[in-house]
XYZ file of C-alpha atoms in Angstrom:
384
model
C -18.209 5.287 -5.793
C -17.080 1.503 -5.679
C -17.093 -0.029 -2.123
C -13.780 -0.996 -0.823
C -11.265 -1.182 1.970
C -8.598 1.669 0.880
C -5.095 2.131 1.430
C -3.018 5.160 -0.145
C 0.689 5.516 -1.019
C 2.166 8.958 -0.316
C 5.995 9.348 -1.831
C 7.744 11.655 -3.760
C 8.456 10.702 -7.672
C 10.617 7.816 -8.730
C 10.799 6.516 -5.368
C 9.184 3.383 -6.542
C 5.665 3.350 -5.879
C 4.735 1.490 -8.630
C 7.026 -1.312 -8.325
C 6.367 -1.445 -4.767
C 2.750 -2.521 -5.949
C 3.845 -5.018 -8.238
C 6.122 -6.731 -5.075
C 3.014 -6.471 -2.913
C 0.883 -8.502 -5.624
C 3.778 -11.063 -5.899
C 4.076 -11.911 -2.210
C 0.541 -11.819 -1.685
C 0.044 -14.379 -4.312
C 2.449 -16.420 -2.686
C 0.642 -16.007 0.418
C -2.660 -17.358 -1.023
C -1.051 -20.163 -2.790
C -2.754 -23.469 -2.182
C -5.542 -21.805 -0.185
C -8.302 -21.816 -2.790
C -8.440 -17.977 -2.551
C -7.265 -15.769 -5.624
C -6.008 -12.548 -6.178
C -8.951 -11.273 -8.767
C -7.985 -7.520 -10.564
C -10.249 -5.734 -12.573
C -9.583 -5.179 -16.082
C -7.620 -2.175 -15.762
C -5.818 -3.434 -12.768
C -4.623 -6.194 -14.730
C -3.383 -4.309 -17.566
C -1.151 -1.896 -15.445
C 0.496 -4.943 -13.334
C 0.808 -6.898 -16.636
C 3.039 -4.248 -17.997
C 4.904 -3.760 -14.799
C 5.768 -7.324 -14.829
C 6.961 -7.274 -18.322
C 8.908 -4.252 -17.967
C 10.470 -6.081 -14.986
C 10.887 -9.409 -17.004
C 12.786 -7.625 -19.736
C 15.128 -6.109 -17.239
C 15.979 -9.513 -16.338
C 16.212 -11.255 -19.410
C 18.467 -8.666 -20.606
C 20.501 -9.215 -17.341
C 20.776 -5.329 -17.462
C 19.326 -3.381 -14.456
C 18.072 0.278 -15.107
C 15.563 1.008 -12.223
C 14.639 4.282 -14.167
C 13.985 2.200 -17.099
C 10.964 0.503 -15.416
C 8.849 3.802 -15.200
C 6.802 5.202 -12.930
C 3.218 6.568 -12.398
C 2.031 9.469 -14.980
C -1.559 9.633 -13.961
C -3.688 8.695 -11.111
C -4.153 4.944 -11.115
C -6.472 2.657 -8.650
C -5.299 -0.946 -8.196
C -8.674 -2.813 -7.402
C -8.003 -6.120 -5.915
C -10.029 -8.697 -4.555
C -9.622 -11.651 -2.771
C -11.743 -14.277 -4.002
C -13.037 -17.928 -3.359
C -12.240 -20.401 -6.322
C -15.302 -20.455 -8.768
C -17.189 -17.771 -7.266
C -17.116 -13.968 -8.934
C -19.603 -12.722 -6.750
C -18.187 -13.086 -3.040
C -14.855 -11.406 -2.363
C -12.966 -9.237 0.024
C -12.163 -6.088 -2.177
C -9.051 -3.693 -1.551
C -8.177 -0.720 -3.420
C -4.552 0.973 -3.239
C -3.973 4.332 -4.760
C -1.187 5.379 -6.844
C -0.409 8.474 -8.738
C 2.699 10.839 -9.891
C 4.490 11.606 -6.575
C 5.163 15.277 -8.138
C 1.336 15.830 -7.148
C 2.167 16.018 -3.377
C 3.893 19.202 -4.350
C 1.278 22.054 -4.533
C 3.534 23.982 -6.625
C 3.842 21.019 -9.179
C 0.305 20.148 -8.836
C -1.182 23.938 -9.777
C 1.185 23.582 -12.883
C -0.408 20.374 -14.391
C -4.093 20.394 -15.580
C -4.422 16.712 -14.747
C -3.079 17.122 -11.435
C -5.821 19.558 -10.548
C -8.412 17.776 -12.121
C -7.697 14.426 -10.058
C -6.267 15.695 -7.084
C -9.498 16.144 -5.400
C -10.251 12.348 -5.906
C -7.004 11.488 -4.544
C -7.202 13.522 -1.554
C -10.597 11.723 -0.862
C -9.173 8.298 -1.259
C -6.078 9.312 0.876
C -8.601 10.614 3.648
C -10.788 7.512 3.411
C -7.687 5.145 3.755
C -7.352 2.599 6.293
C -3.519 2.321 5.594
C -1.224 5.258 4.735
C 1.823 3.958 3.138
C 4.958 6.194 2.983
C 7.560 4.507 0.572
C 11.072 5.937 1.480
C 14.112 5.450 -1.118
C 16.718 3.779 1.324
C 19.616 4.612 -0.988
C 18.972 8.462 -0.468
C 19.202 8.438 3.351
C 22.019 5.845 3.408
C 24.129 7.128 0.570
C 24.155 10.667 1.724
C 27.340 11.418 3.614
C 28.252 15.087 2.675
C 26.532 18.057 4.142
C 25.306 19.078 0.845
C 23.771 15.565 0.079
C 22.310 15.314 3.355
C 20.597 18.639 2.934
C 19.129 17.394 -0.553
C 17.479 14.440 1.231
C 14.485 16.475 2.767
C 13.310 17.735 -0.931
C 14.209 14.205 -2.387
C 12.008 12.194 0.152
C 9.407 15.189 -0.038
C 9.523 15.394 4.096
C 7.428 18.492 3.834
C 4.702 17.428 1.231
C 4.578 14.125 2.843
C 4.230 15.583 6.414
C 1.018 17.517 5.278
C -0.662 14.891 3.907
C 0.140 12.710 6.824
C -1.388 15.156 8.845
C -4.747 15.432 6.623
C -5.009 11.507 6.995
C -4.525 11.639 10.761
C -7.148 14.558 10.992
C -9.780 12.526 8.930
C -9.254 9.693 11.589
C -10.928 11.684 13.990
C -14.018 12.216 12.039
C -17.365 10.241 13.255
C -17.302 8.117 10.138
C -13.728 6.984 10.899
C -12.948 7.606 14.468
C -13.523 3.692 15.386
C -11.986 2.131 12.568
C -8.722 0.335 12.809
C -5.702 2.582 11.188
C -2.074 1.990 10.376
C 0.801 4.079 9.231
C 3.203 2.102 7.403
C 6.827 3.443 6.868
C 8.544 1.350 4.068
C 12.342 2.018 3.172
C 12.609 0.340 -0.754
C 15.437 -1.286 -2.345
C 17.084 -2.429 0.929
C 18.794 -5.213 -0.943
C 22.422 -3.498 -0.162
C 21.719 -3.119 3.330
C 20.406 -6.621 4.484
C 22.028 -9.965 4.462
C 18.838 -12.141 4.850
C 17.602 -12.077 1.111
C 20.741 -13.321 -0.724
C 22.840 -10.318 -0.019
C 25.782 -9.516 1.990
C 24.709 -6.256 4.012
C 25.154 -5.371 7.380
C 23.632 -1.808 7.900
C 20.107 -2.564 8.724
C 20.393 -1.220 11.934
C 21.742 2.191 10.315
C 18.860 2.208 8.051
C 16.292 1.811 10.684
C 18.170 4.461 12.999
C 17.990 6.906 10.015
C 14.351 6.218 9.357
C 13.466 6.746 12.684
C 15.543 9.899 13.160
C 13.977 11.398 9.944
C 10.353 10.346 10.012
C 10.256 11.040 13.596
C 8.411 14.664 13.081
C 5.964 12.881 10.467
C 4.937 10.110 13.207
C 4.989 12.679 15.782
C 2.415 14.458 13.649
C 0.197 11.775 12.889
C 0.262 10.997 16.801
C -0.599 14.431 17.858
C -3.695 14.300 15.393
C -4.753 11.008 16.966
C -4.440 11.691 20.650
C -7.824 9.943 21.831
C -7.483 7.053 19.294
C -5.027 4.377 18.169
C -2.815 4.380 14.944
C -0.372 1.681 14.601
C 2.940 2.605 12.984
C 4.666 -0.065 11.412
C 8.477 0.052 10.033
C 8.714 -2.479 6.807
C 11.849 -2.215 5.167
C 11.486 -3.919 1.571
C 13.606 -5.717 -0.997
C 11.327 -4.379 -3.892
C 13.645 -6.961 -6.413
C 15.446 -9.309 -4.257
C 18.164 -9.752 -6.920
C 19.800 -6.443 -7.224
C 22.739 -4.607 -5.631
C 23.266 -0.757 -5.495
C 26.999 -0.389 -6.839
C 26.979 3.372 -6.614
C 24.958 6.136 -5.709
C 25.613 9.504 -8.113
C 24.717 12.835 -6.695
C 23.964 15.143 -9.617
C 23.880 19.236 -9.474
C 20.064 20.274 -10.140
C 17.853 22.778 -9.127
C 14.542 22.867 -7.260
C 11.202 24.211 -8.180
C 12.378 27.814 -7.193
C 15.460 27.732 -9.061
C 17.966 27.393 -6.268
C 20.838 24.696 -6.468
C 20.503 21.422 -4.878
C 21.249 17.966 -5.776
C 19.656 15.105 -7.347
C 20.422 11.046 -6.735
C 21.071 8.722 -9.403
C 21.445 4.933 -8.066
C 23.521 2.684 -10.071
C 22.219 -0.944 -9.853
C 23.294 -4.257 -11.140
C 22.064 -7.930 -10.591
C 23.852 -9.776 -7.918
C 23.390 -13.063 -9.825
C 23.193 -14.481 -13.466
C 20.291 -15.450 -14.212
C 18.598 -13.305 -11.705
C 15.447 -14.565 -9.628
C 13.073 -11.951 -8.558
C 12.219 -12.443 -4.964
C 10.809 -9.523 -3.015
C 10.934 -9.627 0.784
C 8.670 -7.927 3.261
C 6.194 -6.316 0.729
C 3.589 -8.940 1.930
C 3.277 -6.949 5.247
C 1.009 -4.353 3.270
C -1.528 -7.080 2.553
C -1.139 -8.714 5.893
C -1.447 -5.136 7.612
C -4.638 -4.621 5.382
C -6.296 -8.025 6.250
C -5.687 -7.185 10.079
C -7.456 -3.988 9.801
C -10.304 -5.833 8.243
C -10.411 -8.899 11.012
C -10.131 -6.172 13.788
C -13.363 -4.852 12.477
C -15.354 -7.932 12.548
C -16.294 -8.459 16.126
C -17.541 -4.845 16.536
C -19.559 -5.233 13.113
C -20.739 -8.311 13.897
C -21.983 -7.200 17.044
C -23.717 -4.114 15.356
C -25.377 -6.426 12.704
C -26.958 -8.635 15.366
C -28.539 -5.761 16.486
C -29.527 -4.178 12.880
C -33.350 -5.226 11.300
C -32.802 -7.221 8.003
C -33.117 -5.866 4.746
C -35.965 -6.478 2.734
C -35.503 -7.636 -0.919
C -35.985 -4.104 -2.269
C -33.439 -2.639 0.090
C -31.268 -5.369 -0.525
C -30.778 -4.368 -4.242
C -30.262 -0.528 -3.215
C -27.745 -1.551 -0.455
C -25.216 -2.971 -2.988
C -24.617 0.383 -4.397
C -24.891 2.616 -1.620
C -21.588 4.488 -0.215
C -20.849 2.744 3.514
C -17.838 3.679 4.335
C -15.366 1.032 6.406
C -17.822 -0.379 8.660
C -20.305 -0.685 5.930
C -17.516 -2.646 3.911
C -16.749 -4.972 6.954
C -20.730 -5.375 7.448
C -20.922 -6.160 3.669
C -18.541 -8.341 2.853
C -17.061 -9.882 5.589
C -19.896 -10.120 8.079
C -22.186 -11.873 5.630
C -24.713 -8.768 4.182
C -23.425 -9.460 0.990
C -23.966 -13.071 1.308
C -27.700 -12.553 2.478
C -28.001 -9.648 -0.376
C -27.116 -12.262 -2.931
C -29.149 -15.025 -1.304
C -32.340 -12.820 -0.816
C -32.229 -12.455 -4.766
C -31.441 -16.158 -5.516
C -33.565 -18.089 -2.937
C -31.775 -21.099 -3.392
C -30.853 -23.039 -0.085
C -28.085 -24.937 -2.246
C -26.664 -21.921 -3.209
C -26.971 -20.711 0.249
C -24.920 -23.560 1.768
C -22.319 -23.167 -0.857
C -22.100 -19.469 -0.481
C -21.821 -19.972 3.114
C -18.988 -22.567 2.553
C -16.951 -19.851 0.411
C -17.188 -17.150 2.632
C -16.435 -19.062 5.541
C -13.185 -20.144 3.310
C -12.574 -16.232 2.596
C -12.876 -15.695 6.295
C -10.165 -18.423 7.251
C -8.099 -17.172 4.769
C -8.285 -13.539 5.916
C -7.584 -14.378 9.471
C -4.631 -16.545 8.237
C -2.900 -13.701 6.498
C -3.694 -11.117 9.055
C -2.368 -13.531 11.833
C 0.674 -14.649 10.172
C 4.057 -13.472 11.893
C 5.679 -10.598 10.485
C 9.107 -10.608 8.641
C 11.808 -10.619 10.980
C 12.819 -7.226 9.436
C 9.299 -5.785 10.410
C 8.893 -3.767 13.769
C 5.677 -1.837 15.388
C 6.813 1.510 16.685
């Protein structure tokens, strides 16, 4: 199993998880500009990100926006990313973000799909091992529901019950001995918020109402997490995100539909348009995700270094074995941030020159990690 700092998204189908990932990467690259640190991706992740960006580019060039045409997750996908010093592919801070079809959260639909049944144990394992549980929320579904029938459909469209069940499993796992003293953060992230804010090119004045609705509708889910983690700390972050930054919701269409049991319900379809020609994609507050992940890692450094100072140094053979073994969060902090990866590599290379250069790059990584973690939150973002 690949050693990394894990995060997972838990949300229903069509909420925009895949596009959110693209926005997160875009803002992370902006945060890293000029730092000497790059965001490296493995080959599979690079292909997925490239496809997502090309889909969005086609929409921009066509000047016709259709959120549904951008597609979504059709299978389980791990986005493996590494904060990496320029010129050094062996030293870095790796993160792994899980994406998967939102319908897999529904146990009924999951049981009907062979791929879901096959891959769900791996998804669930990644989720329970994650430092961050990221809950995407389609802002328009909350904000545009005005009739009793529409408001009644919101719970199913946003998957409240399924999200709550997974949030409980994640929270319970935080109490296991191997996770108990790790950092943990729950992020509630309304998406496609362009219509409701006036701080990114729009004219909306509904940010307070969006905040109120998220507090109200996700109060039970936050309560479940807090109930399951009474004896430890879990930070709760509210981060409303402009996924595109250049679109406006023109109309919300409520469509007659049926749920999994065949009962009548409503579906929602948002009709968007670019607010400017030519459009300029400018996501906002998506960088909160990487900032919070870096904050988790940095907050563990002092404890990890104290532990490390008391541990005996591994010999050459142990160093070779250590690289591939499964170690969990604290092992990852120890290995990548506190210096074991450097010692492991230098033990095998035995070069003072390499050691000096690697030390410089490791310090560069650490400085950037701390800088990202220490950045002021976007003015929209709140800790609850």
